[in-house]
Amino acid sequence: MSTDTTASVSTHILDTSVGRPAEGVAVTLAARGGGADWALLGGSATDADGRCKDLPALPEGTTHVRLDFAVEAYFLSKQATQAEAQQDAPANRDSGASGVFFPEVAITFAVVPGEHYHVPLLLNPFGYSVYRGS
């Protein structure tokens, strides 16, 4: 929850390739103020609704926030369970050795005290989009 001197952050992930929330994605939260170095504040994992409901609070003086989403493990687990369903899909020929094109997604944004920032991630195996939600 934000206060007059701090901002707050929440996020969720929708896997647009299947039209469902992405469960079990590890998310870390880092912050910095002014010209300081990044400070890792902690992390969480998305629940069955694709949400991280327990991200740590931002310290006073935070000016920038970084959310890191570890999506490779999520897509690798999906590949194992959906291999038969995707028989006709193009091969992952343009992906890395693991078959995952984007192994992680890092989103950095500016914050001001007193505001809440909800940052949804729309994810698919070959692209992603983010926006400031409400």
Tab-separated table of N, CA and C in Angstrom:
chain	number	residue	atom	x	y	z
A	1	MET	N	0.844	-1.176	0.000
A	1	MET	CA	0.000	0.000	0.000
A	1	MET	C	0.887	1.236	0.000
A	2	SER	N	0.519	2.214	-0.822
A	2	SER	CA	1.300	3.442	-0.886
A	2	SER	C	0.921	4.388	0.248
A	3	THR	N	1.869	5.226	0.597
A	3	THR	CA	1.625	6.274	1.581
A	3	THR	C	2.005	7.598	0.929
A	4	ASP	N	1.912	8.687	1.661
A	4	ASP	CA	2.296	9.981	1.111
A	4	ASP	C	3.780	10.040	0.769
A	5	THR	N	4.597	9.185	1.406
A	5	THR	CA	6.044	9.233	1.188
A	5	THR	C	6.575	8.046	0.396
A	6	THR	N	5.730	7.087	0.067
A	6	THR	CA	6.168	5.927	-0.702
A	6	THR	C	5.167	5.613	-1.812
A	7	ALA	N	5.614	4.822	-2.768
A	7	ALA	CA	4.743	4.302	-3.822
A	7	ALA	C	4.555	2.813	-3.546
A	8	SER	N	3.602	2.191	-4.236
A	8	SER	CA	3.423	0.748	-4.119
A	8	SER	C	3.285	0.135	-5.506
A	9	VAL	N	3.573	-1.174	-5.592
A	9	VAL	CA	3.604	-1.871	-6.869
A	9	VAL	C	2.852	-3.186	-6.759
A	10	SER	N	2.096	-3.500	-7.813
A	10	SER	CA	1.492	-4.827	-7.961
A	10	SER	C	1.612	-5.224	-9.429
A	11	THR	N	1.447	-6.518	-9.687
A	11	THR	CA	1.569	-7.005	-11.056
A	11	THR	C	0.752	-8.267	-11.232
A	12	HIS	N	0.469	-8.589	-12.462
A	12	HIS	CA	-0.072	-9.899	-12.806
A	12	HIS	C	0.352	-10.222	-14.229
A	13	ILE	N	0.270	-11.520	-14.577
A	13	ILE	CA	0.695	-11.977	-15.902
A	13	ILE	C	-0.447	-12.736	-16.556
A	14	LEU	N	-0.734	-12.365	-17.799
A	14	LEU	CA	-1.687	-13.103	-18.613
A	14	LEU	C	-0.914	-13.729	-19.769
A	15	ASP	N	-1.016	-15.040	-19.903
A	15	ASP	CA	-0.406	-15.750	-21.024
A	15	ASP	C	-1.384	-15.645	-22.191
A	16	THR	N	-1.101	-14.740	-23.119
A	16	THR	CA	-2.029	-14.494	-24.224
A	16	THR	C	-2.063	-15.633	-25.238
A	17	SER	N	-1.094	-16.543	-25.177
A	17	SER	CA	-1.107	-17.678	-26.110
A	17	SER	C	-2.197	-18.679	-25.754
A	18	VAL	N	-2.631	-18.650	-24.505
A	18	VAL	CA	-3.703	-19.560	-24.079
A	18	VAL	C	-4.878	-18.818	-23.447
A	19	GLY	N	-4.742	-17.496	-23.302
A	19	GLY	CA	-5.829	-16.712	-22.733
A	19	GLY	C	-6.083	-16.987	-21.263
A	20	ARG	N	-5.019	-17.303	-20.528
A	20	ARG	CA	-5.152	-17.638	-19.106
A	20	ARG	C	-4.028	-16.982	-18.300
A	21	PRO	N	-4.246	-16.832	-17.001
A	21	PRO	CA	-3.168	-16.317	-16.148
A	21	PRO	C	-1.967	-17.263	-16.158
A	22	ALA	N	-0.789	-16.700	-16.001
A	22	ALA	CA	0.448	-17.478	-15.942
A	22	ALA	C	0.766	-17.745	-14.473
A	23	GLU	N	0.604	-18.977	-14.063
A	23	GLU	CA	0.841	-19.377	-12.667
A	23	GLU	C	2.263	-19.859	-12.474
A	24	GLY	N	2.854	-19.512	-11.333
A	24	GLY	CA	4.155	-20.043	-10.951
A	24	GLY	C	5.357	-19.318	-11.520
A	25	VAL	N	5.184	-18.105	-12.005
A	25	VAL	CA	6.318	-17.334	-12.530
A	25	VAL	C	6.976	-16.578	-11.377
A	26	ALA	N	8.265	-16.774	-11.217
A	26	ALA	CA	9.011	-16.053	-10.185
A	26	ALA	C	9.171	-14.598	-10.598
A	27	VAL	N	8.931	-13.693	-9.641
A	27	VAL	CA	9.030	-12.255	-9.878
A	27	VAL	C	9.886	-11.657	-8.769
A	28	THR	N	10.890	-10.865	-9.147
A	28	THR	CA	11.672	-10.147	-8.143
A	28	THR	C	11.449	-8.655	-8.313
A	29	LEU	N	11.587	-7.942	-7.217
A	29	LEU	CA	11.363	-6.502	-7.170
A	29	LEU	C	12.626	-5.830	-6.659
A	30	ALA	N	13.099	-4.846	-7.417
A	30	ALA	CA	14.259	-4.051	-7.006
A	30	ALA	C	13.881	-2.579	-7.103
A	31	ALA	N	14.559	-1.761	-6.320
A	31	ALA	CA	14.256	-0.326	-6.315
A	31	ALA	C	15.545	0.463	-6.171
A	32	ARG	N	15.459	1.717	-6.586
A	32	ARG	CA	16.572	2.640	-6.359
A	32	ARG	C	15.992	4.044	-6.195
A	33	GLY	N	16.740	4.858	-5.529
A	33	GLY	CA	16.356	6.253	-5.344
A	33	GLY	C	17.463	7.152	-5.823
A	34	GLY	N	17.115	8.207	-6.526
A	34	GLY	CA	18.139	9.112	-7.039
A	34	GLY	C	19.123	8.379	-7.911
A	35	GLY	N	20.397	8.564	-7.651
A	35	GLY	CA	21.434	7.899	-8.436
A	35	GLY	C	21.975	6.650	-7.777
A	36	ALA	N	21.298	6.147	-6.760
A	36	ALA	CA	21.781	4.979	-6.017
A	36	ALA	C	21.750	3.721	-6.877
A	37	ASP	N	22.465	2.700	-6.413
A	37	ASP	CA	22.439	1.391	-7.064
A	37	ASP	C	21.115	0.695	-6.780
A	38	TRP	N	20.807	-0.308	-7.575
A	38	TRP	CA	19.602	-1.103	-7.372
A	38	TRP	C	19.715	-1.892	-6.070
A	39	ALA	N	18.615	-1.938	-5.324
A	39	ALA	CA	18.530	-2.750	-4.108
A	39	ALA	C	17.439	-3.791	-4.323
A	40	LEU	N	17.820	-5.054	-4.231
A	40	LEU	CA	16.846	-6.133	-4.355
A	40	LEU	C	15.995	-6.155	-3.092
A	41	LEU	N	14.687	-5.997	-3.249
A	41	LEU	CA	13.784	-5.946	-2.096
A	41	LEU	C	13.170	-7.296	-1.770
A	42	GLY	N	13.127	-8.196	-2.724
A	42	GLY	CA	12.535	-9.510	-2.500
A	42	GLY	C	11.775	-9.954	-3.724
A	43	GLY	N	10.962	-10.970	-3.529
A	43	GLY	CA	10.225	-11.502	-4.657
A	43	GLY	C	9.051	-12.340	-4.243
A	44	SER	N	8.442	-12.922	-5.242
A	44	SER	CA	7.250	-13.724	-5.049
A	44	SER	C	7.099	-14.605	-6.283
A	45	ALA	N	5.990	-15.288	-6.372
A	45	ALA	CA	5.635	-16.058	-7.565
A	45	ALA	C	4.163	-15.833	-7.831
A	46	THR	N	3.808	-15.862	-9.097
A	46	THR	CA	2.405	-15.640	-9.442
A	46	THR	C	1.537	-16.800	-8.967
A	47	ASP	N	0.336	-16.453	-8.514
A	47	ASP	CA	-0.608	-17.464	-8.040
A	47	ASP	C	-1.459	-17.972	-9.208
A	48	ALA	N	-2.478	-18.748	-8.923
A	48	ALA	CA	-3.337	-19.330	-9.963
A	48	ALA	C	-4.045	-18.263	-10.790
A	49	ASP	N	-4.174	-17.065	-10.243
A	49	ASP	CA	-4.792	-15.946	-10.959
A	49	ASP	C	-3.740	-15.099	-11.674
A	50	GLY	N	-2.469	-15.551	-11.663
A	50	GLY	CA	-1.387	-14.825	-12.319
A	50	GLY	C	-0.906	-13.608	-11.557
A	51	ARG	N	-1.310	-13.476	-10.297
A	51	ARG	CA	-1.000	-12.272	-9.513
A	51	ARG	C	0.063	-12.551	-8.451
A	52	CYS	N	0.846	-11.508	-8.155
A	52	CYS	CA	1.762	-11.507	-7.008
A	52	CYS	C	1.120	-10.604	-5.969
A	53	LYS	N	0.599	-11.199	-4.934
A	53	LYS	CA	-0.108	-10.407	-3.926
A	53	LYS	C	0.770	-10.022	-2.744
A	54	ASP	N	2.013	-10.469	-2.736
A	54	ASP	CA	2.859	-10.235	-1.566
A	54	ASP	C	4.217	-9.632	-1.925
A	55	LEU	N	4.241	-8.756	-2.921
A	55	LEU	CA	5.500	-8.070	-3.223
A	55	LEU	C	5.856	-7.133	-2.070
A	56	PRO	N	7.141	-6.980	-1.777
A	56	PRO	CA	7.537	-6.124	-0.658
A	56	PRO	C	7.212	-4.648	-0.898
A	57	ALA	N	7.105	-3.923	0.182
A	57	ALA	CA	6.850	-2.480	0.112
A	57	ALA	C	8.101	-1.763	-0.401
A	58	LEU	N	7.884	-0.647	-1.045
A	58	LEU	CA	9.003	0.163	-1.526
A	58	LEU	C	9.500	1.069	-0.407
A	59	PRO	N	10.812	1.239	-0.311
A	59	PRO	CA	11.334	2.147	0.720
A	59	PRO	C	11.079	3.605	0.351
A	60	GLU	N	11.058	4.428	1.348
A	60	GLU	CA	10.919	5.864	1.136
A	60	GLU	C	12.072	6.343	0.254
A	61	GLY	N	11.784	7.247	-0.651
A	61	GLY	CA	12.806	7.785	-1.538
A	61	GLY	C	12.973	7.021	-2.840
A	62	THR	N	12.171	5.982	-3.061
A	62	THR	CA	12.267	5.215	-4.306
A	62	THR	C	11.840	6.077	-5.485
A	63	THR	N	12.664	6.084	-6.525
A	63	THR	CA	12.334	6.821	-7.745
A	63	THR	C	12.169	5.904	-8.953
A	64	HIS	N	12.791	4.723	-8.897
A	64	HIS	CA	12.704	3.765	-9.997
A	64	HIS	C	12.506	2.359	-9.439
A	65	VAL	N	11.737	1.576	-10.169
A	65	VAL	CA	11.441	0.204	-9.772
A	65	VAL	C	11.737	-0.712	-10.951
A	66	ARG	N	12.220	-1.908	-10.642
A	66	ARG	CA	12.445	-2.930	-11.671
A	66	ARG	C	11.760	-4.220	-11.241
A	67	LEU	N	10.913	-4.732	-12.116
A	67	LEU	CA	10.299	-6.045	-11.934
A	67	LEU	C	10.987	-7.005	-12.895
A	68	ASP	N	11.497	-8.114	-12.371
A	68	ASP	CA	12.122	-9.148	-13.199
A	68	ASP	C	11.248	-10.390	-13.152
A	69	PHE	N	10.813	-10.829	-14.322
A	69	PHE	CA	9.948	-12.002	-14.451
A	69	PHE	C	10.768	-13.140	-15.042
A	70	ALA	N	10.896	-14.248	-14.339
A	70	ALA	CA	11.650	-15.413	-14.803
A	70	ALA	C	10.690	-16.323	-15.575
A	71	VAL	N	10.525	-16.050	-16.857
A	71	VAL	CA	9.494	-16.745	-17.636
A	71	VAL	C	9.976	-18.040	-18.290
A	72	GLU	N	11.276	-18.265	-18.340
A	72	GLU	CA	11.788	-19.471	-18.999
A	72	GLU	C	11.237	-20.744	-18.367
A	73	ALA	N	11.296	-20.865	-17.069
A	73	ALA	CA	10.797	-22.081	-16.405
A	73	ALA	C	9.309	-22.276	-16.671
A	74	TYR	N	8.552	-21.183	-16.701
A	74	TYR	CA	7.121	-21.267	-17.001
A	74	TYR	C	6.892	-21.854	-18.397
A	75	PHE	N	7.600	-21.326	-19.398
A	75	PHE	CA	7.406	-21.815	-20.759
A	75	PHE	C	7.931	-23.240	-20.936
A	76	LEU	N	9.020	-23.586	-20.276
A	76	LEU	CA	9.524	-24.960	-20.371
A	76	LEU	C	8.523	-25.948	-19.782
A	77	SER	N	7.885	-25.589	-18.681
A	77	SER	CA	6.886	-26.486	-18.098
A	77	SER	C	5.663	-26.586	-19.005
A	78	LYS	N	5.312	-25.481	-19.677
A	78	LYS	CA	4.194	-25.504	-20.626
A	78	LYS	C	4.523	-26.375	-21.829
A	79	GLN	N	5.762	-26.299	-22.315
A	79	GLN	CA	6.153	-27.093	-23.477
A	79	GLN	C	5.997	-28.578	-23.179
A	80	ALA	N	6.364	-28.977	-22.000
A	80	ALA	CA	6.262	-30.385	-21.629
A	80	ALA	C	4.809	-30.844	-21.581
A	81	THR	N	3.921	-29.991	-21.100
A	81	THR	CA	2.523	-30.400	-20.948
A	81	THR	C	1.681	-30.155	-22.189
A	82	GLN	N	2.152	-29.312	-23.105
A	82	GLN	CA	1.350	-28.983	-24.275
A	82	GLN	C	1.969	-29.452	-25.582
A	83	ALA	N	2.943	-30.317	-25.526
A	83	ALA	CA	3.627	-30.747	-26.740
A	83	ALA	C	2.654	-31.355	-27.748
A	84	GLU	N	1.750	-32.195	-27.302
A	84	GLU	CA	0.805	-32.820	-28.218
A	84	GLU	C	-0.173	-31.807	-28.790
A	85	ALA	N	-0.607	-30.851	-27.988
A	85	ALA	CA	-1.579	-29.865	-28.451
A	85	ALA	C	-0.980	-28.933	-29.494
A	86	GLN	N	0.329	-28.808	-29.529
A	86	GLN	CA	0.969	-27.883	-30.461
A	86	GLN	C	1.694	-28.602	-31.602
A	87	GLN	N	1.218	-29.775	-31.991
A	87	GLN	CA	1.874	-30.532	-33.043
A	87	GLN	C	1.999	-29.747	-34.337
A	88	ASP	N	1.010	-28.924	-34.653
A	88	ASP	CA	1.014	-28.190	-35.904
A	88	ASP	C	1.653	-26.809	-35.786
A	89	ALA	N	2.105	-26.423	-34.589
A	89	ALA	CA	2.718	-25.106	-34.394
A	89	ALA	C	4.119	-25.097	-34.998
A	90	PRO	N	4.587	-23.931	-35.436
A	90	PRO	CA	5.950	-23.845	-35.970
A	90	PRO	C	6.969	-24.284	-34.918
A	91	ALA	N	8.035	-24.862	-35.375
A	91	ALA	CA	9.107	-25.283	-34.466
A	91	ALA	C	9.728	-24.051	-33.823
A	92	ASN	N	10.316	-24.229	-32.672
A	92	ASN	CA	10.965	-23.130	-31.967
A	92	ASN	C	12.370	-22.903	-32.518
A	93	ARG	N	12.490	-22.884	-33.813
A	93	ARG	CA	13.795	-22.808	-34.468
A	93	ARG	C	14.538	-21.503	-34.185
A	94	ASP	N	13.804	-20.436	-33.872
A	94	ASP	CA	14.445	-19.154	-33.628
A	94	ASP	C	14.707	-18.902	-32.154
A	95	SER	N	14.411	-19.859	-31.320
A	95	SER	CA	14.640	-19.716	-29.888
A	95	SER	C	16.045	-20.180	-29.544
A	96	GLY	N	16.430	-19.939	-28.312
A	96	GLY	CA	17.717	-20.425	-27.845
A	96	GLY	C	17.707	-21.934	-27.705
A	97	ALA	N	18.754	-22.465	-27.132
A	97	ALA	CA	18.883	-23.913	-26.978
A	97	ALA	C	17.743	-24.501	-26.166
A	98	SER	N	17.181	-23.722	-25.253
A	98	SER	CA	16.091	-24.234	-24.414
A	98	SER	C	14.751	-24.194	-25.122
A	99	GLY	N	14.663	-23.512	-26.280
A	99	GLY	CA	13.384	-23.377	-26.961
A	99	GLY	C	12.562	-22.209	-26.457
A	100	VAL	N	13.151	-21.368	-25.614
A	100	VAL	CA	12.455	-20.204	-25.073
A	100	VAL	C	13.159	-18.956	-25.618
A	101	PHE	N	12.420	-18.116	-26.343
A	101	PHE	CA	13.016	-16.938	-26.966
A	101	PHE	C	13.354	-15.858	-25.946
A	102	PHE	N	12.416	-15.542	-25.038
A	102	PHE	CA	12.656	-14.578	-23.968
A	102	PHE	C	12.722	-15.328	-22.644
A	103	PRO	N	13.909	-15.639	-22.127
A	103	PRO	CA	13.991	-16.378	-20.866
A	103	PRO	C	13.618	-15.533	-19.655
A	104	GLU	N	13.720	-14.216	-19.801
A	104	GLU	CA	13.325	-13.333	-18.706
A	104	GLU	C	12.820	-12.024	-19.290
A	105	VAL	N	12.013	-11.343	-18.504
A	105	VAL	CA	11.492	-10.039	-18.887
A	105	VAL	C	11.789	-9.090	-17.733
A	106	ALA	N	12.461	-7.985	-18.028
A	106	ALA	CA	12.774	-6.975	-17.016
A	106	ALA	C	12.064	-5.681	-17.392
A	107	ILE	N	11.268	-5.178	-16.479
A	107	ILE	CA	10.512	-3.957	-16.705
A	107	ILE	C	10.975	-2.927	-15.675
A	108	THR	N	11.439	-1.777	-16.150
A	108	THR	CA	11.888	-0.697	-15.277
A	108	THR	C	10.996	0.512	-15.507
A	109	PHE	N	10.561	1.132	-14.412
A	109	PHE	CA	9.678	2.293	-14.538
A	109	PHE	C	9.914	3.260	-13.392
A	110	ALA	N	9.532	4.514	-13.625
A	110	ALA	CA	9.689	5.580	-12.638
A	110	ALA	C	8.441	5.662	-11.769
A	111	VAL	N	8.637	6.003	-10.499
A	111	VAL	CA	7.517	6.136	-9.559
A	111	VAL	C	7.625	7.450	-8.801
A	112	VAL	N	6.487	7.890	-8.289
A	112	VAL	CA	6.450	9.057	-7.411
A	112	VAL	C	5.718	8.662	-6.134
A	113	PRO	N	6.082	9.273	-5.017
A	113	PRO	CA	5.436	8.938	-3.745
A	113	PRO	C	3.919	9.135	-3.802
A	114	GLY	N	3.223	8.277	-3.081
A	114	GLY	CA	1.783	8.392	-2.959
A	114	GLY	C	0.988	7.710	-4.056
A	115	GLU	N	1.654	7.188	-5.073
A	115	GLU	CA	0.969	6.546	-6.195
A	115	GLU	C	1.072	5.028	-6.094
A	116	HIS	N	0.057	4.350	-6.626
A	116	HIS	CA	0.112	2.894	-6.770
A	116	HIS	C	0.338	2.578	-8.243
A	117	TYR	N	1.228	1.636	-8.505
A	117	TYR	CA	1.568	1.240	-9.867
A	117	TYR	C	1.237	-0.231	-10.058
A	118	HIS	N	0.233	-0.494	-10.892
A	118	HIS	CA	-0.096	-1.874	-11.259
A	118	HIS	C	0.447	-2.082	-12.663
A	119	VAL	N	1.343	-3.062	-12.819
A	119	VAL	CA	2.045	-3.279	-14.081
A	119	VAL	C	1.760	-4.690	-14.585
A	120	PRO	N	0.721	-4.833	-15.426
A	120	PRO	CA	0.421	-6.140	-15.999
A	120	PRO	C	1.405	-6.508	-17.112
A	121	LEU	N	1.709	-7.793	-17.199
A	121	LEU	CA	2.553	-8.327	-18.266
A	121	LEU	C	1.691	-9.246	-19.119
A	122	LEU	N	1.564	-8.914	-20.405
A	122	LEU	CA	0.877	-9.772	-21.371
A	122	LEU	C	1.971	-10.547	-22.088
A	123	LEU	N	1.926	-11.859	-21.976
A	123	LEU	CA	3.057	-12.703	-22.340
A	123	LEU	C	2.650	-13.770	-23.337
A	124	ASN	N	3.532	-14.032	-24.303
A	124	ASN	CA	3.385	-15.205	-25.161
A	124	ASN	C	4.789	-15.694	-25.490
A	125	PRO	N	4.939	-16.849	-26.106
A	125	PRO	CA	6.288	-17.397	-26.297
A	125	PRO	C	7.239	-16.518	-27.106
A	126	PHE	N	6.726	-15.628	-27.952
A	126	PHE	CA	7.613	-14.846	-28.798
A	126	PHE	C	7.424	-13.347	-28.666
A	127	GLY	N	6.787	-12.904	-27.588
A	127	GLY	CA	6.626	-11.481	-27.389
A	127	GLY	C	5.965	-11.180	-26.063
A	128	TYR	N	5.999	-9.917	-25.701
A	128	TYR	CA	5.338	-9.479	-24.481
A	128	TYR	C	5.008	-8.002	-24.591
A	129	SER	N	4.090	-7.575	-23.752
A	129	SER	CA	3.673	-6.180	-23.690
A	129	SER	C	3.371	-5.848	-22.241
A	130	VAL	N	3.629	-4.619	-21.848
A	130	VAL	CA	3.309	-4.156	-20.499
A	130	VAL	C	2.626	-2.809	-20.599
A	131	TYR	N	1.936	-2.458	-19.537
A	131	TYR	CA	1.295	-1.145	-19.477
A	131	TYR	C	1.055	-0.804	-18.022
A	132	ARG	N	0.771	0.468	-17.758
A	132	ARG	CA	0.395	0.869	-16.397
A	132	ARG	C	-1.101	0.642	-16.270
A	133	GLY	N	-1.455	-0.302	-15.445
A	133	GLY	CA	-2.859	-0.611	-15.210
A	133	GLY	C	-3.404	0.207	-14.067
A	134	SER	N	-4.548	-0.229	-13.587
A	134	SER	CA	-5.175	0.480	-12.479
A	134	SER	C	-5.495	-0.476	-11.337
